[in-house]
mmCIF file of C-alpha atoms in Angstrom:
data_model
loop_
_atom_site.group_PDB
_atom_site.id
_atom_site.type_symbol
_atom_site.label_atom_id
_atom_site.label_comp_id
_atom_site.label_asym_id
_atom_site.label_seq_id
_atom_site.Cartn_x
_atom_site.Cartn_y
_atom_site.Cartn_z
ATOM 1 C CA MET A 1 71.602 102.242 53.518
ATOM 2 C CA THR A 2 70.423 104.676 50.857
ATOM 3 C CA ASP A 3 67.166 106.638 51.052
ATOM 4 C CA THR A 4 65.704 104.352 48.388
ATOM 5 C CA SER A 5 66.697 101.261 50.365
ATOM 6 C CA ALA A 6 65.191 102.723 53.504
ATOM 7 C CA ASN A 7 61.907 103.439 51.711
ATOM 8 C CA LEU A 8 61.739 99.923 50.281
ATOM 9 C CA ALA A 9 62.498 98.409 53.660
ATOM 10 C CA ALA A 10 59.753 100.465 55.280
ATOM 11 C CA GLU A 11 57.275 99.146 52.725
ATOM 12 C CA ASN A 12 58.381 95.504 52.934
ATOM 13 C CA PRO A 13 59.278 93.863 56.278
ATOM 14 C CA LEU A 14 61.118 91.012 54.517
ATOM 15 C CA LEU A 15 63.433 93.456 52.737
ATOM 16 C CA ALA A 16 63.907 95.294 56.021
ATOM 17 C CA ARG A 17 65.078 92.147 57.808
ATOM 18 C CA HIS A 18 67.229 91.130 54.845
ATOM 19 C CA GLY A 19 68.957 94.506 54.826
ATOM 20 C CA GLU A 20 69.500 94.368 58.592
ATOM 21 C CA ALA A 21 71.060 90.911 58.328
ATOM 22 C CA LEU A 22 73.437 92.072 55.603
ATOM 23 C CA ASP A 23 74.345 95.140 57.646
ATOM 24 C CA LEU A 24 75.029 92.998 60.712
ATOM 25 C CA PHE A 25 77.273 90.574 58.864
ATOM 26 C CA THR A 26 79.021 93.467 57.117
ATOM 27 C CA GLU A 27 79.773 95.070 60.470
ATOM 28 C CA ARG A 28 81.363 91.832 61.681
ATOM 29 C CA VAL A 29 83.404 91.382 58.493
ATOM 30 C CA HIS A 30 84.819 94.867 58.939
ATOM 31 C CA ALA A 31 85.819 93.936 62.493
ATOM 32 C CA VAL A 32 87.999 90.988 61.415
ATOM 33 C CA ARG A 33 91.646 91.692 62.188
ATOM 34 C CA PRO A 34 94.296 90.704 59.642
ATOM 35 C CA ASP A 35 95.520 87.924 61.943
ATOM 36 C CA GLN A 36 92.033 86.407 62.342
ATOM 37 C CA TRP A 37 91.225 85.208 58.827
ATOM 38 C CA ASP A 38 92.596 81.729 59.570
ATOM 39 C CA ALA A 39 90.960 81.497 62.999
ATOM 40 C CA PRO A 40 88.487 78.658 63.661
ATOM 41 C CA THR A 41 84.730 79.258 63.779
ATOM 42 C CA PRO A 42 81.800 77.372 65.328
ATOM 43 C CA CYS A 43 81.203 75.948 61.833
ATOM 44 C CA THR A 44 83.081 72.645 61.677
ATOM 45 C CA GLU A 45 86.171 72.830 59.469
ATOM 46 C CA TRP A 46 85.558 76.463 58.486
ATOM 47 C CA THR A 47 87.991 79.254 59.214
ATOM 48 C CA VAL A 48 86.880 82.877 59.355
ATOM 49 C CA ARG A 49 87.879 83.228 55.711
ATOM 50 C CA ASP A 50 85.908 80.116 54.751
ATOM 51 C CA LEU A 51 82.836 81.457 56.545
ATOM 52 C CA VAL A 52 82.991 84.882 54.920
ATOM 53 C CA ASN A 53 83.635 83.258 51.546
ATOM 54 C CA HIS A 54 80.560 81.052 51.975
ATOM 55 C CA LEU A 55 78.349 84.063 52.664
ATOM 56 C CA ALA A 56 79.950 86.108 49.882
ATOM 57 C CA VAL A 57 79.361 83.368 47.308
ATOM 58 C CA GLU A 58 75.738 83.090 48.421
ATOM 59 C CA GLN A 59 75.322 86.816 47.740
ATOM 60 C CA MET A 60 77.101 86.562 44.386
ATOM 61 C CA TRP A 61 74.504 84.038 43.236
ATOM 62 C CA VAL A 62 71.523 86.283 43.952
ATOM 63 C CA PRO A 63 71.534 88.395 40.756
ATOM 64 C CA ALA A 64 71.905 85.372 38.470
ATOM 65 C CA LEU A 65 69.146 83.458 40.235
ATOM 66 C CA LEU A 66 66.719 86.366 40.362
ATOM 67 C CA ARG A 67 67.381 88.060 37.031
ATOM 68 C CA GLU A 68 68.700 85.385 34.705
ATOM 69 C CA GLY A 69 66.907 82.250 35.864
ATOM 70 C CA ALA A 70 70.196 80.492 36.568
ATOM 71 C CA SER A 71 70.182 77.278 38.569
ATOM 72 C CA ALA A 72 72.298 77.082 41.710
ATOM 73 C CA GLY A 73 72.495 73.342 41.258
ATOM 74 C CA GLY A 74 73.546 73.282 37.629
ATOM 75 C CA GLU A 75 76.383 75.772 37.387
ATOM 76 C CA SER A 76 77.536 76.147 40.983
ATOM 77 C CA ASP A 77 81.132 75.363 39.995
ATOM 78 C CA VAL A 78 81.305 78.864 38.481
ATOM 79 C CA LEU A 79 81.592 80.264 41.984
ATOM 80 C CA SER A 80 83.283 77.323 43.676
ATOM 81 C CA GLY A 81 86.396 77.712 45.778
ATOM 82 C CA ASP A 82 87.710 80.839 47.409
ATOM 83 C CA GLN A 83 86.291 83.976 45.783
ATOM 84 C CA LEU A 84 87.534 86.531 48.326
ATOM 85 C CA GLY A 85 90.806 87.388 46.625
ATOM 86 C CA GLU A 86 93.359 89.710 48.173
ATOM 87 C CA ASP A 87 90.796 92.019 49.785
ATOM 88 C CA PRO A 88 88.137 89.884 51.510
ATOM 89 C CA VAL A 89 86.375 92.892 53.027
ATOM 90 C CA ALA A 90 85.961 94.686 49.698
ATOM 91 C CA THR A 91 84.811 91.455 48.060
ATOM 92 C CA TRP A 92 82.184 90.943 50.759
ATOM 93 C CA ASP A 93 80.990 94.552 50.466
ATOM 94 C CA ALA A 94 80.569 94.216 46.709
ATOM 95 C CA ALA A 95 78.756 90.874 47.000
ATOM 96 C CA ALA A 96 76.375 92.189 49.666
ATOM 97 C CA ALA A 97 75.630 95.269 47.568
ATOM 98 C CA VAL A 98 74.668 93.321 44.445
ATOM 99 C CA ALA A 99 72.477 90.937 46.445
ATOM 100 C CA ARG A 100 70.699 93.791 48.201
ATOM 101 C CA THR A 101 70.090 95.583 44.890
ATOM 102 C CA ALA A 102 68.800 92.454 43.175
ATOM 103 C CA PHE A 103 66.263 91.666 45.906
ATOM 104 C CA GLN A 104 65.049 95.287 45.923
ATOM 105 C CA GLU A 105 64.364 95.484 42.188
ATOM 106 C CA PRO A 106 60.679 95.884 41.272
ATOM 107 C CA GLY A 107 59.028 92.483 40.982
ATOM 108 C CA ALA A 108 62.048 90.563 42.259
ATOM 109 C CA LEU A 109 60.194 89.011 45.188
ATOM 110 C CA GLU A 110 57.390 87.864 42.880
ATOM 111 C CA ARG A 111 59.694 85.567 40.917
ATOM 112 C CA THR A 112 60.589 81.913 41.312
ATOM 113 C CA VAL A 113 64.227 80.858 41.656
ATOM 114 C CA ALA A 114 65.908 77.532 40.863
ATOM 115 C CA LEU A 115 67.753 76.489 44.008
ATOM 116 C CA SER A 116 69.774 73.313 44.494
ATOM 117 C CA TYR A 117 66.725 71.490 45.902
ATOM 118 C CA GLY A 118 64.231 72.783 43.327
ATOM 119 C CA ALA A 119 62.070 75.777 42.455
ATOM 120 C CA SER A 120 61.336 78.187 45.295
ATOM 121 C CA PRO A 121 59.463 81.486 45.597
ATOM 122 C CA ALA A 122 61.877 84.402 45.777
ATOM 123 C CA THR A 123 60.307 85.449 49.083
ATOM 124 C CA GLU A 124 61.327 82.122 50.629
ATOM 125 C CA TYR A 125 64.798 82.446 49.133
ATOM 126 C CA CYS A 126 65.173 85.925 50.617
ATOM 127 C CA ALA A 127 63.933 84.703 54.005
ATOM 128 C CA GLN A 128 66.420 81.832 53.991
ATOM 129 C CA MET A 129 69.255 84.189 53.078
ATOM 130 C CA THR A 130 68.222 86.505 55.899
ATOM 131 C CA ALA A 131 68.233 83.778 58.530
ATOM 132 C CA ASP A 132 71.515 82.377 57.201
ATOM 133 C CA ALA A 133 73.282 85.727 57.403
ATOM 134 C CA THR A 134 71.903 86.290 60.896
ATOM 135 C CA VAL A 135 73.125 82.995 62.327
ATOM 136 C CA HIS A 136 76.466 83.204 60.552
ATOM 137 C CA ALA A 137 76.914 86.694 61.990
ATOM 138 C CA TRP A 138 76.879 85.015 65.400
ATOM 139 C CA ASP A 139 79.417 82.441 64.184
ATOM 140 C CA LEU A 140 81.694 85.200 62.958
ATOM 141 C CA SER A 141 81.228 87.201 66.141
ATOM 142 C CA ARG A 142 82.270 84.265 68.281
ATOM 143 C CA ALA A 143 85.254 83.513 66.051
ATOM 144 C CA ILE A 144 86.674 87.035 66.255
ATOM 145 C CA GLY A 145 85.618 87.929 69.795
ATOM 146 C CA ALA A 146 82.993 90.492 68.774
ATOM 147 C CA ASP A 147 79.620 91.202 70.397
ATOM 148 C CA GLU A 148 77.548 88.016 70.018
ATOM 149 C CA ARG A 149 74.174 89.607 70.700
ATOM 150 C CA LEU A 150 71.855 89.506 67.712
ATOM 151 C CA PRO A 151 69.126 92.129 67.154
ATOM 152 C CA LYS A 152 65.781 90.884 68.464
ATOM 153 C CA PRO A 153 63.869 91.513 65.182
ATOM 154 C CA LEU A 154 66.381 89.308 63.350
ATOM 155 C CA VAL A 155 66.266 86.613 66.030
ATOM 156 C CA ASP A 156 62.472 86.511 66.008
ATOM 157 C CA PHE A 157 62.371 86.465 62.199
ATOM 158 C CA SER A 158 64.972 83.696 61.993
ATOM 159 C CA VAL A 159 63.218 81.507 64.551
ATOM 160 C CA ARG A 160 59.992 81.721 62.544
ATOM 161 C CA GLU A 161 61.883 80.987 59.347
ATOM 162 C CA VAL A 162 64.057 78.123 60.560
ATOM 163 C CA ALA A 163 61.824 76.268 63.040
ATOM 164 C CA PRO A 164 59.658 74.441 60.438
ATOM 165 C CA TYR A 165 62.653 72.821 58.722
ATOM 166 C CA ALA A 166 65.432 72.926 61.329
ATOM 167 C CA ALA A 167 65.464 69.160 61.705
ATOM 168 C CA ASP A 168 66.259 68.753 57.997
ATOM 169 C CA LEU A 169 69.125 71.240 57.870
ATOM 170 C CA GLU A 170 71.652 68.736 59.182
ATOM 171 C CA LYS A 171 71.172 66.753 55.952
ATOM 172 C CA SER A 172 72.422 69.749 53.950
ATOM 173 C CA GLY A 173 75.833 69.398 55.554
ATOM 174 C CA LEU A 174 75.890 73.117 56.372
ATOM 175 C CA PHE A 175 74.477 72.835 59.884
ATOM 176 C CA ALA A 176 75.027 70.534 62.846
ATOM 177 C CA ALA A 177 72.160 68.599 64.389
ATOM 178 C CA PRO A 178 69.873 70.608 66.687
ATOM 179 C CA VAL A 179 70.850 70.605 70.361
ATOM 180 C CA ASP A 180 68.680 71.009 73.439
ATOM 181 C CA PRO A 181 68.770 74.594 74.720
ATOM 182 C CA PRO A 182 69.370 75.113 78.436
ATOM 183 C CA PRO A 183 66.388 75.701 80.734
ATOM 184 C CA ASN A 184 64.951 79.214 80.527
ATOM 185 C CA ALA A 185 66.931 79.914 77.348
ATOM 186 C CA ASP A 186 66.240 83.193 75.595
ATOM 187 C CA ALA A 187 65.111 83.431 71.970
ATOM 188 C CA GLN A 188 68.642 83.831 70.608
ATOM 189 C CA THR A 189 69.907 80.756 72.447
ATOM 190 C CA LYS A 190 66.928 78.743 71.190
ATOM 191 C CA LEU A 191 67.610 79.849 67.626
ATOM 192 C CA LEU A 192 71.257 78.864 67.847
ATOM 193 C CA ALA A 193 70.327 75.518 69.416
ATOM 194 C CA LEU A 194 67.993 74.796 66.506
ATOM 195 C CA LEU A 195 71.027 75.111 64.245
ATOM 196 C CA GLY A 196 73.383 73.021 66.347
ATOM 197 C CA ARG A 197 75.136 75.839 68.162
ATOM 198 C CA GLU A 198 75.993 75.506 71.831
ATOM 199 C CA THR A 199 76.447 78.868 73.504
#
């Protein structure tokens, strides 16, 4: 993180959490061994490569949505399919960098973006992206045998973000139905259960 990024994060808790989520997922992407890209993940029918591609494409959309008023629903075929190319790690790094920069631009969080389900404040978009990267970092960790513990600030943020609409996420096709967490579950386990993950 640059000094400028650090200053922006200190001034805006949402940008701080967003940057932390990107850093966490980036760390996991860099831990993927060459023989693990085709490994299964907790996401049904997604390999490690599919999962990283999904997150990378999400980041690639950020500049167009924030700066150009593009619609994720209208031209999503532009970034359909596998975008990772021959160097998935470098592709992820570049995608994360452009997303981070776009969200940190002056006034970016004051805009409205056109998502697949309609207009949304950029703050809500950023919060959703933060929670998504956090939970998918756990998916990737489990798939490659990395540390599955998520930072508490990101867990707490994601629970607050996801809880109000968790029951509707199954309809998106990107998440399984919520499951009941075990008795005395910690915050991370409860978060994962909200999104259909059994730990």
